PDB file of C-alpha atoms in Angstrom:
ATOM      1  CA  GLY A   9      32.926 -23.665 -14.581  1.00 43.00           C
ATOM      2  CA  GLU A  10      30.242 -21.952 -12.209  1.00 56.00           C
ATOM      3  CA  ASP A  11      30.616 -23.217  -8.806  1.00 80.00           C
ATOM      4  CA  VAL A  12      30.301 -20.896  -5.731  1.00 91.00           C
ATOM      5  CA  GLU A  13      30.881 -23.188  -2.321  1.00 94.00           C
ATOM      6  CA  GLN A  14      29.937 -22.032   0.942  1.00 95.00           C
ATOM      7  CA  SER A  15      29.809 -23.856   4.358  1.00 90.00           C
ATOM      8  CA  LEU A  16      26.472 -25.279   5.220  1.00 91.00           C
ATOM      9  CA  PHE A  17      25.920 -24.031   8.585  1.00 96.00           C
ATOM     10  CA  LEU A  18      27.275 -21.588  11.294  1.00 97.00           C
ATOM     11  CA  SER A  19      26.413 -21.299  14.840  1.00 97.00           C
ATOM     12  CA  VAL A  20      27.321 -18.301  17.208  1.00 97.00           C
ATOM     13  CA  ARG A  21      26.461 -16.903  20.572  1.00 97.00           C
ATOM     14  CA  GLU A  22      24.726 -13.132  20.746  1.00 97.00           C
ATOM     15  CA  GLY A  23      27.633 -10.800  20.666  1.00 97.00           C
ATOM     16  CA  ASP A  24      30.317 -12.949  19.375  1.00 97.00           C
ATOM     17  CA  SER A  25      31.701 -12.272  15.714  1.00 97.00           C
ATOM     18  CA  SER A  26      30.538 -14.598  12.830  1.00 97.00           C
ATOM     19  CA  VAL A  27      32.718 -15.169   9.936  1.00 97.00           C
ATOM     20  CA  ILE A  28      31.055 -16.897   6.848  1.00 97.00           C
ATOM     21  CA  ASN A  29      33.400 -18.210   4.231  1.00 97.00           C
ATOM     22  CA  CYS A  30      33.224 -18.762   0.406  1.00 96.00           C
ATOM     23  CA  THR A  31      35.170 -19.941  -2.440  1.00 95.00           C
ATOM     24  CA  TYR A  32      34.417 -19.093  -5.847  1.00 90.00           C
ATOM     25  CA  THR A  33      35.649 -20.472  -9.351  1.00 84.00           C
ATOM     26  CA  ASP A  34      36.294 -17.555 -11.839  1.00 79.00           C
ATOM     27  CA  SER A  35      39.267 -15.284 -11.139  1.00 76.00           C
ATOM     28  CA  SER A  36      37.652 -12.622 -13.789  1.00 76.00           C
ATOM     29  CA  SER A  37      34.775 -12.199 -11.575  1.00 73.00           C
ATOM     30  CA  THR A  38      35.135  -8.256 -10.913  1.00 76.00           C
ATOM     31  CA  TYR A  39      32.543  -8.056  -8.216  1.00 82.00           C
ATOM     32  CA  LEU A  40      31.516 -10.232  -5.637  1.00 89.00           C
ATOM     33  CA  TYR A  41      28.295 -10.252  -3.198  1.00 91.00           C
ATOM     34  CA  TRP A  42      26.984 -10.839  -0.106  1.00 94.00           C
ATOM     35  CA  TYR A  43      23.072 -11.415   0.233  1.00 94.00           C
ATOM     36  CA  LYS A  44      20.933 -12.194   3.303  1.00 96.00           C
ATOM     37  CA  GLN A  45      17.561 -14.087   3.019  1.00 94.00           C
ATOM     38  CA  GLU A  46      15.347 -14.187   6.131  1.00 92.00           C
ATOM     39  CA  PRO A  47      12.753 -17.166   6.154  1.00 85.00           C
ATOM     40  CA  GLY A  48      10.085 -17.040   3.444  1.00 78.00           C
ATOM     41  CA  ALA A  49      11.691 -13.502   2.061  1.00 81.00           C
ATOM     42  CA  GLY A  50      13.518 -12.553  -0.649  1.00 84.00           C
ATOM     43  CA  LEU A  51      17.364 -11.672  -1.010  1.00 90.00           C
ATOM     44  CA  GLN A  52      18.758  -8.405   0.551  1.00 90.00           C
ATOM     45  CA  LEU A  53      21.933  -7.128  -0.860  1.00 88.00           C
ATOM     46  CA  LEU A  54      24.579  -6.737   2.329  1.00 92.00           C
ATOM     47  CA  THR A  55      27.646  -5.485   0.765  1.00 91.00           C
ATOM     48  CA  TYR A  56      29.776  -6.199  -2.358  1.00 88.00           C
ATOM     49  CA  ILE A  57      33.464  -5.669  -2.973  1.00 90.00           C
ATOM     50  CA  PHE A  58      35.350  -5.019  -6.166  1.00 87.00           C
ATOM     51  CA  SER A  59      38.038  -7.319  -7.105  1.00 84.00           C
ATOM     52  CA  ASN A  60      40.923  -5.033  -6.879  1.00 86.00           C
ATOM     53  CA  MET A  61      40.031  -4.414  -3.212  1.00 89.00           C
ATOM     54  CA  ASP A  62      41.551  -6.359  -0.371  1.00 92.00           C
ATOM     55  CA  MET A  63      38.855  -5.556   2.139  1.00 95.00           C
ATOM     56  CA  LYS A  64      35.765  -3.369   2.579  1.00 94.00           C
ATOM     57  CA  GLN A  65      34.043  -2.308   6.076  1.00 95.00           C
ATOM     58  CA  ASP A  66      30.662  -1.301   6.216  1.00 91.00           C
ATOM     59  CA  GLN A  67      29.389  -0.749   9.894  1.00 95.00           C
ATOM     60  CA  ARG A  68      29.497  -4.152  11.463  1.00 96.00           C
ATOM     61  CA  LEU A  69      30.248  -6.055   8.358  1.00 97.00           C
ATOM     62  CA  THR A  70      33.961  -6.590   7.151  1.00 97.00           C
ATOM     63  CA  VAL A  71      34.473  -8.126   3.604  1.00 97.00           C
ATOM     64  CA  LEU A  72      37.702  -9.817   2.902  1.00 97.00           C
ATOM     65  CA  LEU A  73      38.931 -10.945  -0.511  1.00 95.00           C
ATOM     66  CA  ASN A  74      41.876 -13.051  -1.183  1.00 93.00           C
ATOM     67  CA  LYS A  75      42.095 -13.023  -4.916  1.00 90.00           C
ATOM     68  CA  LYS A  76      44.744 -15.617  -5.087  1.00 91.00           C
ATOM     69  CA  ASP A  77      42.888 -18.271  -3.406  1.00 92.00           C
ATOM     70  CA  LYS A  78      39.633 -17.362  -4.769  1.00 91.00           C
ATOM     71  CA  HIS A  79      38.608 -16.786  -1.221  1.00 94.00           C
ATOM     72  CA  LEU A  80      35.763 -14.210   0.133  1.00 95.00           C
ATOM     73  CA  SER A  81      34.620 -14.063   3.821  1.00 97.00           C
ATOM     74  CA  LEU A  82      32.048 -12.058   5.590  1.00 97.00           C
ATOM     75  CA  ARG A  83      32.516 -11.113   9.113  1.00 98.00           C
ATOM     76  CA  ILE A  84      29.790  -9.839  11.121  1.00 98.00           C
ATOM     77  CA  ALA A  85      30.620  -8.090  14.302  1.00 98.00           C
ATOM     78  CA  ASP A  86      28.371  -8.031  17.583  1.00 97.00           C
ATOM     79  CA  THR A  87      26.275 -10.688  15.919  1.00 98.00           C
ATOM     80  CA  GLN A  88      22.532 -10.098  16.930  1.00 97.00           C
ATOM     81  CA  THR A  89      19.514 -12.805  16.959  1.00 95.00           C
ATOM     82  CA  GLY A  90      18.258 -10.424  14.031  1.00 94.00           C
ATOM     83  CA  ASP A  91      21.114 -11.600  11.858  1.00 97.00           C
ATOM     84  CA  SER A  92      20.017 -15.204  11.858  1.00 97.00           C
ATOM     85  CA  ALA A  93      19.378 -15.760   8.044  1.00 97.00           C
ATOM     86  CA  ILE A  94      20.881 -17.680   5.442  1.00 97.00           C
ATOM     87  CA  TYR A  95      23.821 -15.879   3.549  1.00 98.00           C
ATOM     88  CA  PHE A  96      24.583 -16.074   0.093  1.00 96.00           C
ATOM     89  CA  CYS A  97      28.025 -15.285  -1.589  1.00 94.00           C
ATOM     90  CA  ALA A  98      27.723 -14.586  -5.457  1.00 91.00           C
ATOM     91  CA  GLU A  99      30.058 -13.782  -8.276  1.00 88.00           C
ATOM     92  CA  VAL A 100      29.533 -12.043 -11.730  1.00 82.00           C
ATOM     93  CA  PRO A 101      32.016 -13.991 -14.018  1.00 76.00           C
ATOM     94  CA  MET A 102      33.191 -11.992 -16.837  1.00 69.00           C
ATOM     95  CA  GLU A 103      32.119 -14.443 -19.326  1.00 65.00           C
ATOM     96  CA  TYR A 104      28.330 -14.280 -17.843  1.00 62.00           C
ATOM     97  CA  GLY A 105      28.763 -10.653 -17.187  1.00 63.00           C
ATOM     98  CA  ASN A 106      24.744 -10.310 -16.951  1.00 69.00           C
ATOM     99  CA  LYS A 107      23.967 -12.819 -14.072  1.00 82.00           C
ATOM    100  CA  LEU A 108      24.871 -13.494 -10.658  1.00 87.00           C
ATOM    101  CA  VAL A 109      26.332 -16.940  -9.757  1.00 89.00           C
ATOM    102  CA  PHE A 110      25.371 -18.102  -6.446  1.00 93.00           C
ATOM    103  CA  GLY A 111      26.659 -20.414  -3.809  1.00 94.00           C
ATOM    104  CA  ALA A 112      24.147 -22.833  -1.822  1.00 94.00           C
ATOM    105  CA  GLY A 113      24.081 -20.357   1.238  1.00 96.00           C
ATOM    106  CA  THR A 114      25.053 -20.373   4.696  1.00 97.00           C
ATOM    107  CA  ILE A 115      22.692 -20.702   7.445  1.00 97.00           C
ATOM    108  CA  LEU A 116      23.708 -18.739  10.180  1.00 97.00           C
ATOM    109  CA  ARG A 117      22.074 -19.296  13.710  1.00 97.00           C
ATOM    110  CA  VAL A 118      22.528 -16.743  16.629  1.00 97.00           C
ATOM    111  CA  LYS A 119      21.996 -18.132  19.866  1.00 95.00           C
ATOM    112  CA  SER A 120      20.975 -15.725  22.696  1.00 89.00           C
TER     113      SER A 120
ATOM    114  CA  ASP B  22       7.318   1.211  -1.427  1.00 54.00           C
ATOM    115  CA  THR B  23       9.394   1.315  -4.541  1.00 71.00           C
ATOM    116  CA  GLY B  24      11.229  -1.861  -4.287  1.00 91.00           C
ATOM    117  CA  VAL B  25      10.710  -5.048  -6.670  1.00 94.00           C
ATOM    118  CA  SER B  26       7.461  -6.203  -6.276  1.00 96.00           C
ATOM    119  CA  GLN B  27       6.391  -9.553  -7.162  1.00 97.00           C
ATOM    120  CA  ASN B  28       2.697 -11.166  -7.502  1.00 97.00           C
ATOM    121  CA  PRO B  29       1.266 -13.314  -6.164  1.00 97.00           C
ATOM    122  CA  ARG B  30       3.607 -14.529  -3.072  1.00 95.00           C
ATOM    123  CA  HIS B  31       2.398 -17.577  -3.386  1.00 96.00           C
ATOM    124  CA  LYS B  32       0.681 -20.122  -5.780  1.00 98.00           C
ATOM    125  CA  ILE B  33      -0.743 -23.824  -5.296  1.00 98.00           C
ATOM    126  CA  THR B  34      -1.682 -25.373  -8.503  1.00 98.00           C
ATOM    127  CA  LYS B  35      -2.589 -28.955  -9.889  1.00 98.00           C
ATOM    128  CA  ARG B  36       0.030 -30.711 -12.186  1.00 98.00           C
ATOM    129  CA  GLY B  37      -0.506 -29.732 -15.618  1.00 98.00           C
ATOM    130  CA  GLN B  38      -2.017 -26.486 -15.048  1.00 98.00           C
ATOM    131  CA  ASN B  39      -0.514 -23.059 -16.282  1.00 98.00           C
ATOM    132  CA  VAL B  40       0.526 -20.424 -14.064  1.00 98.00           C
ATOM    133  CA  THR B  41       1.654 -16.700 -14.522  1.00 98.00           C
ATOM    134  CA  PHE B  42       3.909 -14.824 -12.345  1.00 98.00           C
ATOM    135  CA  ARG B  43       4.298 -10.895 -12.316  1.00 98.00           C
ATOM    136  CA  CYS B  44       7.237  -8.581 -11.151  1.00 98.00           C
ATOM    137  CA  ASP B  45       7.242  -4.959 -11.243  1.00 97.00           C
ATOM    138  CA  PRO B  46      10.677  -3.725 -11.037  1.00 95.00           C
ATOM    139  CA  ILE B  47      12.174  -0.608  -9.627  1.00 93.00           C
ATOM    140  CA  SER B  48      10.921   2.176 -11.946  1.00 90.00           C
ATOM    141  CA  GLU B  49      13.995   3.580 -13.579  1.00 85.00           C
ATOM    142  CA  HIS B  50      15.650  -0.067 -13.900  1.00 89.00           C
ATOM    143  CA  ASN B  51      16.181  -1.204 -17.077  1.00 89.00           C
ATOM    144  CA  ARG B  52      17.427  -4.597 -16.355  1.00 91.00           C
ATOM    145  CA  LEU B  53      14.911  -7.261 -15.197  1.00 94.00           C
ATOM    146  CA  TYR B  54      16.272 -10.842 -13.978  1.00 94.00           C
ATOM    147  CA  TRP B  55      14.338 -14.137 -13.244  1.00 96.00           C
ATOM    148  CA  TYR B  56      15.833 -16.665 -10.961  1.00 96.00           C
ATOM    149  CA  ARG B  57      14.676 -19.905  -9.493  1.00 96.00           C
ATOM    150  CA  GLN B  58      15.377 -21.063  -6.022  1.00 94.00           C
ATOM    151  CA  THR B  59      14.938 -24.570  -4.642  1.00 93.00           C
ATOM    152  CA  LEU B  60      14.926 -25.774  -1.224  1.00 89.00           C
ATOM    153  CA  GLY B  61      18.715 -25.520   0.331  1.00 88.00           C
ATOM    154  CA  GLN B  62      19.899 -24.139  -2.757  1.00 91.00           C
ATOM    155  CA  GLY B  63      21.030 -20.685  -4.012  1.00 93.00           C
ATOM    156  CA  PRO B  64      19.149 -19.002  -6.761  1.00 94.00           C
ATOM    157  CA  GLU B  65      19.766 -19.980 -10.479  1.00 94.00           C
ATOM    158  CA  PHE B  66      19.500 -17.842 -13.248  1.00 93.00           C
ATOM    159  CA  LEU B  67      16.844 -18.457 -15.558  1.00 95.00           C
ATOM    160  CA  THR B  68      16.535 -15.201 -18.077  1.00 94.00           C
ATOM    161  CA  TYR B  69      17.027 -11.324 -18.053  1.00 91.00           C
ATOM    162  CA  PHE B  70      15.948  -8.483 -20.338  1.00 93.00           C
ATOM    163  CA  GLN B  71      17.064  -5.316 -21.071  1.00 91.00           C
ATOM    164  CA  ASN B  72      14.221  -3.165 -21.434  1.00 92.00           C
ATOM    165  CA  GLU B  73      11.669  -5.095 -23.601  1.00 93.00           C
ATOM    166  CA  ALA B  74      14.462  -7.287 -25.052  1.00 93.00           C
ATOM    167  CA  GLN B  75      15.037 -10.909 -23.634  1.00 92.00           C
ATOM    168  CA  LEU B  76      18.731 -11.092 -23.875  1.00 89.00           C
ATOM    169  CA  GLU B  77      19.716 -14.196 -22.580  1.00 87.00           C
ATOM    170  CA  LYS B  78      17.915 -17.476 -21.473  1.00 89.00           C
ATOM    171  CA  SER B  79      19.131 -20.219 -19.239  1.00 89.00           C
ATOM    172  CA  ARG B  80      19.233 -23.821 -20.236  1.00 86.00           C
ATOM    173  CA  LEU B  81      17.127 -24.312 -17.251  1.00 82.00           C
ATOM    174  CA  LEU B  82      14.116 -22.590 -18.849  1.00 86.00           C
ATOM    175  CA  SER B  83      12.506 -25.425 -20.918  1.00 90.00           C
ATOM    176  CA  ASP B  84      10.083 -24.681 -23.820  1.00 93.00           C
ATOM    177  CA  ARG B  85       7.168 -24.674 -20.944  1.00 96.00           C
ATOM    178  CA  PHE B  86       8.656 -21.332 -19.666  1.00 96.00           C
ATOM    179  CA  SER B  87       8.119 -18.194 -21.368  1.00 96.00           C
ATOM    180  CA  ALA B  88       8.850 -14.648 -19.963  1.00 97.00           C
ATOM    181  CA  GLU B  89       7.927 -11.483 -21.503  1.00 96.00           C
ATOM    182  CA  ARG B  90       8.382  -7.689 -20.964  1.00 96.00           C
ATOM    183  CA  PRO B  91       6.229  -6.058 -23.286  1.00 92.00           C
ATOM    184  CA  LYS B  92       6.739  -2.424 -22.364  1.00 88.00           C
ATOM    185  CA  GLY B  93       9.967  -2.515 -20.718  1.00 87.00           C
ATOM    186  CA  SER B  94       8.659  -2.337 -17.313  1.00 92.00           C
ATOM    187  CA  PHE B  95       6.634  -5.150 -15.694  1.00 96.00           C
ATOM    188  CA  SER B  96       7.466  -8.776 -16.635  1.00 98.00           C
ATOM    189  CA  THR B  97       5.787 -11.861 -16.695  1.00 98.00           C
ATOM    190  CA  LEU B  98       6.832 -15.488 -16.350  1.00 98.00           C
ATOM    191  CA  GLU B  99       4.443 -18.073 -17.436  1.00 98.00           C
ATOM    192  CA  ILE B 100       4.964 -21.852 -16.780  1.00 97.00           C
ATOM    193  CA  GLN B 101       2.699 -23.979 -19.042  1.00 98.00           C
ATOM    194  CA  ARG B 102       1.792 -27.765 -17.964  1.00 97.00           C
ATOM    195  CA  THR B 103       3.241 -27.446 -14.649  1.00 98.00           C
ATOM    196  CA  GLU B 104       5.008 -30.362 -13.063  1.00 97.00           C
ATOM    197  CA  GLN B 105       6.075 -30.943  -9.432  1.00 96.00           C
ATOM    198  CA  GLY B 106       9.592 -30.180 -10.082  1.00 95.00           C
ATOM    199  CA  ASP B 107       8.684 -26.684 -10.915  1.00 97.00           C
ATOM    200  CA  SER B 108       7.922 -26.302  -7.361  1.00 97.00           C
ATOM    201  CA  ALA B 109      10.386 -23.544  -6.253  1.00 96.00           C
ATOM    202  CA  MET B 110      10.655 -20.069  -5.222  1.00 95.00           C
ATOM    203  CA  TYR B 111      10.700 -17.626  -8.296  1.00 97.00           C
ATOM    204  CA  LEU B 112      12.737 -14.440  -7.774  1.00 96.00           C
ATOM    205  CA  CYS B 113      12.880 -11.487  -9.829  1.00 96.00           C
ATOM    206  CA  ALA B 114      15.599  -8.691  -9.690  1.00 94.00           C
ATOM    207  CA  SER B 115      16.353  -5.195 -11.365  1.00 92.00           C
ATOM    208  CA  SER B 116      19.288  -3.219 -11.835  1.00 88.00           C
ATOM    209  CA  LEU B 117      19.975  -0.053 -13.283  1.00 82.00           C
ATOM    210  CA  LYS B 118      23.000  -1.576 -15.332  1.00 70.00           C
ATOM    211  CA  HIS B 119      24.286  -4.905 -15.944  1.00 59.00           C
ATOM    212  CA  ALA B 120      25.416  -6.760 -12.635  1.00 55.00           C
ATOM    213  CA  GLY B 121      28.942  -7.335 -13.980  1.00 52.00           C
ATOM    214  CA  PRO B 122      32.051  -5.181 -14.409  1.00 50.00           C
ATOM    215  CA  GLY B 123      31.059  -1.385 -14.147  1.00 51.00           C
ATOM    216  CA  GLY B 124      27.694  -2.152 -13.425  1.00 57.00           C
ATOM    217  CA  THR B 125      25.145  -1.820 -10.266  1.00 65.00           C
ATOM    218  CA  GLU B 126      23.993  -4.200  -7.883  1.00 78.00           C
ATOM    219  CA  ALA B 127      20.828  -6.112  -8.441  1.00 85.00           C
ATOM    220  CA  PHE B 128      17.746  -5.690  -6.199  1.00 88.00           C
ATOM    221  CA  PHE B 129      15.666  -8.816  -5.593  1.00 92.00           C
ATOM    222  CA  GLY B 130      11.810  -8.814  -4.916  1.00 94.00           C
ATOM    223  CA  GLN B 131      10.329 -11.161  -2.205  1.00 92.00           C
ATOM    224  CA  GLY B 132       9.441 -13.992  -4.688  1.00 94.00           C
ATOM    225  CA  THR B 133       6.867 -16.104  -5.766  1.00 96.00           C
ATOM    226  CA  ARG B 134       6.499 -19.496  -4.042  1.00 95.00           C
ATOM    227  CA  LEU B 135       4.969 -22.086  -6.401  1.00 97.00           C
ATOM    228  CA  THR B 136       3.936 -25.530  -5.041  1.00 97.00           C
ATOM    229  CA  VAL B 137       2.864 -28.038  -7.780  1.00 98.00           C
ATOM    230  CA  VAL B 138       0.481 -30.604  -6.285  1.00 97.00           C
TER     231      VAL B 138
END
């Protein structure tokens, strides 16, 4: 079935690292995505990882993928107040190759 | 701005009225998606088009919902006889290819927030 799970809330201090975790269900998912949503706004694609990769780094963002455990994480280094937002992970299951299946989102609060 | 554009940004309507939303995708993108997002949840897929053809509809899309993309460019989503449960953010996204294997990422608009009173 389609069920992407994320922890609900994460609070960190400015300058610390943030780690947002996600578990997905479909081992056939070839791409896994991280989106950011600021209040009242649409979704902004942050990064994605192809399933044959274990890690992808893009400036302050590091994505780790554990296919065996179907676990995806997003690490934000040197977290800033502007990083406060809701972060969604999403998969594209092979069976549903034309749609993104999202988790419920993790609210990241950055305290200054 | 060459991103995905949605209009209106906000819509308040009385229960029972019809509403129509518009989405203008990124111009060279041939795939267009509609999602619905309720408070505290991630977006849920409603339907998608490849060019002007509507290729998939979610079971979430009741008979009161209809989407069109007449010339393969902009799309409209109409909700007839709105109900309070239709209150949500309606998001449009577009991509150059499919979002799955071998595809490309989808870019989202800012959404239309519908409130049914």
